[in-house]
Amino acid sequence: QVQLVESGGGLVQAGGSLRLSCAGSGRTFNNYHMGWFRQAPRKEREFVAAVNRNGGTTVYADSVKGRFTISRDNANNMMFLQMSSLRPEDTAVYYCAANPLWSAITRATNSNYWGQGTQVTVSS
C-alpha cells in the first residue's frame, strides 16, 4: 500500500501552464506504476497519463498528447505532470494513482490507490 498526496493545482488562463506534483509515502514507491486522472463535474473520472515503475515508459490520453508530460523521481518518491497549452476543457480535479499492474494504471479502477485530488481551473 502507498499513500499519495497531490499539489500544484490552481487557476490559470487558457494557454498557460501548471506543474502538478504527487508525493508518495513509504519505501515501496518504485514498486508501483503511476498515473494521473481527472474528473470534471458530472463526468466520469478519466485517464490522463501514466508512467511505469522505473520511468522508462509513458502513455498519454489522446486529448493531452503533445501538451502534457508525465515524469517521476523515485529517489524522492515524487511523480509530476507538466501541463502546457491549457484549455478550458482541461478544468477538473486531478488525481494521482498507483497500481502494481501496468494493465490497470490506465483505468479508473477501484484497484488503484488514489490521492485526494487537486483542482485545476482554466479560464477562457
PDB file of N, CA and C in Angstrom, residues 28-67:
ATOM      1  N   THR A  28       8.230   1.839  -0.750  1.00  0.00           N
ATOM      2  CA  THR A  28       7.855   0.983  -1.864  1.00  0.00           C
ATOM      3  C   THR A  28       7.345   1.752  -3.069  1.00  0.00           C
ATOM      4  N   PHE A  29       7.623   3.047  -3.154  1.00  0.00           N
ATOM      5  CA  PHE A  29       7.132   3.878  -4.244  1.00  0.00           C
ATOM      6  C   PHE A  29       7.528   3.309  -5.605  1.00  0.00           C
ATOM      7  N   ASN A  30       8.764   2.828  -5.730  1.00  0.00           N
ATOM      8  CA  ASN A  30       9.233   2.343  -7.021  1.00  0.00           C
ATOM      9  C   ASN A  30       8.694   0.967  -7.388  1.00  0.00           C
ATOM     10  N   ASN A  31       7.846   0.380  -6.560  1.00  0.00           N
ATOM     11  CA  ASN A  31       7.162  -0.864  -6.899  1.00  0.00           C
ATOM     12  C   ASN A  31       5.860  -0.624  -7.661  1.00  0.00           C
ATOM     13  N   TYR A  32       5.447   0.644  -7.808  1.00  0.00           N
ATOM     14  CA  TYR A  32       4.161   0.973  -8.390  1.00  0.00           C
ATOM     15  C   TYR A  32       4.313   1.728  -9.696  1.00  0.00           C
ATOM     16  N   HIS A  33       3.507   1.340 -10.673  1.00  0.00           N
ATOM     17  CA  HIS A  33       3.267   2.198 -11.815  1.00  0.00           C
ATOM     18  C   HIS A  33       2.390   3.363 -11.342  1.00  0.00           C
ATOM     19  N   MET A  34       2.575   4.536 -11.948  1.00  0.00           N
ATOM     20  CA  MET A  34       1.889   5.739 -11.500  1.00  0.00           C
ATOM     21  C   MET A  34       1.113   6.369 -12.645  1.00  0.00           C
ATOM     22  N   GLY A  35       0.017   7.023 -12.302  1.00  0.00           N
ATOM     23  CA  GLY A  35      -0.785   7.675 -13.319  1.00  0.00           C
ATOM     24  C   GLY A  35      -1.479   8.920 -12.804  1.00  0.00           C
ATOM     25  N   TRP A  36      -1.942   9.729 -13.756  1.00  0.00           N
ATOM     26  CA  TRP A  36      -2.775  10.895 -13.473  1.00  0.00           C
ATOM     27  C   TRP A  36      -4.137  10.709 -14.118  1.00  0.00           C
ATOM     28  N   PHE A  37      -5.181  11.051 -13.381  1.00  0.00           N
ATOM     29  CA  PHE A  37      -6.555  11.033 -13.849  1.00  0.00           C
ATOM     30  C   PHE A  37      -7.187  12.384 -13.543  1.00  0.00           C
ATOM     31  N   ARG A  38      -8.307  12.668 -14.184  1.00  0.00           N
ATOM     32  CA  ARG A  38      -9.028  13.898 -13.881  1.00  0.00           C
ATOM     33  C   ARG A  38     -10.529  13.643 -13.927  1.00  0.00           C
ATOM     34  N   GLN A  39     -11.263  14.455 -13.182  1.00  0.00           N
ATOM     35  CA  GLN A  39     -12.712  14.324 -13.121  1.00  0.00           C
ATOM     36  C   GLN A  39     -13.343  15.709 -13.085  1.00  0.00           C
ATOM     37  N   ALA A  40     -14.132  16.007 -14.104  1.00  0.00           N
ATOM     38  CA  ALA A  40     -14.885  17.243 -14.184  1.00  0.00           C
ATOM     39  C   ALA A  40     -16.280  17.023 -13.615  1.00  0.00           C
ATOM     40  N   PRO A  41     -16.976  18.104 -13.233  1.00  0.00           N
ATOM     41  CA  PRO A  41     -18.334  17.939 -12.695  1.00  0.00           C
ATOM     42  C   PRO A  41     -19.239  17.173 -13.647  1.00  0.00           C
ATOM     43  N   ARG A  42     -19.988  16.242 -13.103  1.00  0.00           N
ATOM     44  CA  ARG A  42     -20.964  15.441 -13.839  1.00  0.00           C
ATOM     45  C   ARG A  42     -20.331  14.549 -14.899  1.00  0.00           C
ATOM     46  N   LYS A  43     -19.033  14.297 -14.792  1.00  0.00           N
ATOM     47  CA  LYS A  43     -18.362  13.397 -15.708  1.00  0.00           C
ATOM     48  C   LYS A  43     -17.653  12.284 -14.943  1.00  0.00           C
ATOM     49  N   GLU A  44     -17.373  11.198 -15.642  1.00  0.00           N
ATOM     50  CA  GLU A  44     -16.615  10.103 -15.061  1.00  0.00           C
ATOM     51  C   GLU A  44     -15.140  10.483 -14.951  1.00  0.00           C
ATOM     52  N   ARG A  45     -14.462   9.857 -14.005  1.00  0.00           N
ATOM     53  CA  ARG A  45     -13.025  10.042 -13.894  1.00  0.00           C
ATOM     54  C   ARG A  45     -12.347   9.440 -15.130  1.00  0.00           C
ATOM     55  N   GLU A  46     -11.450  10.211 -15.762  1.00  0.00           N
ATOM     56  CA  GLU A  46     -10.831   9.763 -16.997  1.00  0.00           C
ATOM     57  C   GLU A  46      -9.314   9.743 -16.892  1.00  0.00           C
ATOM     58  N   PHE A  47      -8.716   8.827 -17.649  1.00  0.00           N
ATOM     59  CA  PHE A  47      -7.270   8.675 -17.689  1.00  0.00           C
ATOM     60  C   PHE A  47      -6.621   9.856 -18.387  1.00  0.00           C
ATOM     61  N   VAL A  48      -5.479  10.307 -17.867  1.00  0.00           N
ATOM     62  CA  VAL A  48      -4.713  11.390 -18.463  1.00  0.00           C
ATOM     63  C   VAL A  48      -3.344  10.909 -18.938  1.00  0.00           C
ATOM     64  N   ALA A  49      -2.565  10.293 -18.044  1.00  0.00           N
ATOM     65  CA  ALA A  49      -1.209   9.867 -18.379  1.00  0.00           C
ATOM     66  C   ALA A  49      -0.738   8.842 -17.365  1.00  0.00           C
ATOM     67  N   ALA A  50       0.239   8.021 -17.757  1.00  0.00           N
ATOM     68  CA  ALA A  50       0.821   7.033 -16.863  1.00  0.00           C
ATOM     69  C   ALA A  50       2.304   6.889 -17.145  1.00  0.00           C
ATOM     70  N   VAL A  51       3.058   6.485 -16.121  1.00  0.00           N
ATOM     71  CA  VAL A  51       4.481   6.220 -16.230  1.00  0.00           C
ATOM     72  C   VAL A  51       4.776   4.934 -15.470  1.00  0.00           C
ATOM     73  N   ASN A  52       5.621   4.084 -16.048  1.00  0.00           N
ATOM     74  CA  ASN A  52       5.887   2.804 -15.413  1.00  0.00           C
ATOM     75  C   ASN A  52       6.829   2.958 -14.220  1.00  0.00           C
ATOM     76  N   ARG A  53       7.090   1.849 -13.535  1.00  0.00           N
ATOM     77  CA  ARG A  53       7.756   1.925 -12.233  1.00  0.00           C
ATOM     78  C   ARG A  53       9.132   2.569 -12.268  1.00  0.00           C
ATOM     79  N   ASN A  54       9.895   2.384 -13.345  1.00  0.00           N
ATOM     80  CA  ASN A  54      11.228   2.977 -13.407  1.00  0.00           C
ATOM     81  C   ASN A  54      11.299   4.235 -14.268  1.00  0.00           C
ATOM     82  N   GLY A  55      10.171   4.685 -14.806  1.00  0.00           N
ATOM     83  CA  GLY A  55      10.118   5.907 -15.582  1.00  0.00           C
ATOM     84  C   GLY A  55      10.458   5.765 -17.047  1.00  0.00           C
ATOM     85  N   GLY A  56      10.726   4.552 -17.519  1.00  0.00           N
ATOM     86  CA  GLY A  56      11.163   4.354 -18.883  1.00  0.00           C
ATOM     87  C   GLY A  56      10.065   4.307 -19.925  1.00  0.00           C
ATOM     88  N   THR A  57       8.819   4.163 -19.498  1.00  0.00           N
ATOM     89  CA  THR A  57       7.695   4.068 -20.414  1.00  0.00           C
ATOM     90  C   THR A  57       6.605   5.025 -19.976  1.00  0.00           C
ATOM     91  N   THR A  58       6.052   5.782 -20.922  1.00  0.00           N
ATOM     92  CA  THR A  58       4.933   6.679 -20.645  1.00  0.00           C
ATOM     93  C   THR A  58       3.829   6.462 -21.659  1.00  0.00           C
ATOM     94  N   VAL A  59       2.611   6.800 -21.265  1.00  0.00           N
ATOM     95  CA  VAL A  59       1.469   6.724 -22.160  1.00  0.00           C
ATOM     96  C   VAL A  59       0.535   7.877 -21.821  1.00  0.00           C
ATOM     97  N   TYR A  60      -0.136   8.432 -22.854  1.00  0.00           N
ATOM     98  CA  TYR A  60      -0.980   9.602 -22.689  1.00  0.00           C
ATOM     99  C   TYR A  60      -2.323   9.398 -23.358  1.00  0.00           C
ATOM    100  N   ALA A  61      -3.346  10.010 -22.786  1.00  0.00           N
ATOM    101  CA  ALA A  61      -4.623  10.102 -23.469  1.00  0.00           C
ATOM    102  C   ALA A  61      -4.470  10.980 -24.706  1.00  0.00           C
ATOM    103  N   ASP A  62      -5.240  10.674 -25.746  1.00  0.00           N
ATOM    104  CA  ASP A  62      -5.147  11.451 -26.979  1.00  0.00           C
ATOM    105  C   ASP A  62      -5.405  12.939 -26.745  1.00  0.00           C
ATOM    106  N   SER A  63      -6.258  13.263 -25.792  1.00  0.00           N
ATOM    107  CA  SER A  63      -6.638  14.642 -25.552  1.00  0.00           C
ATOM    108  C   SER A  63      -5.502  15.508 -25.008  1.00  0.00           C
ATOM    109  N   VAL A  64      -4.440  14.888 -24.475  1.00  0.00           N
ATOM    110  CA  VAL A  64      -3.354  15.659 -23.874  1.00  0.00           C
ATOM    111  C   VAL A  64      -2.010  15.422 -24.544  1.00  0.00           C
ATOM    112  N   LYS A  65      -1.930  14.547 -25.523  1.00  0.00           N
ATOM    113  CA  LYS A  65      -0.663  14.274 -26.204  1.00  0.00           C
ATOM    114  C   LYS A  65      -0.091  15.546 -26.806  1.00  0.00           C
ATOM    115  N   GLY A  66       1.194  15.769 -26.582  1.00  0.00           N
ATOM    116  CA  GLY A  66       1.862  16.950 -27.084  1.00  0.00           C
ATOM    117  C   GLY A  66       1.746  18.153 -26.188  1.00  0.00           C
ATOM    118  N   ARG A  67       0.894  18.092 -25.166  1.00  0.00           N
ATOM    119  CA  ARG A  67       0.705  19.220 -24.251  1.00  0.00           C
ATOM    120  C   ARG A  67       1.151  18.899 -22.828  1.00  0.00           C
TER     121      ARG A  67
END
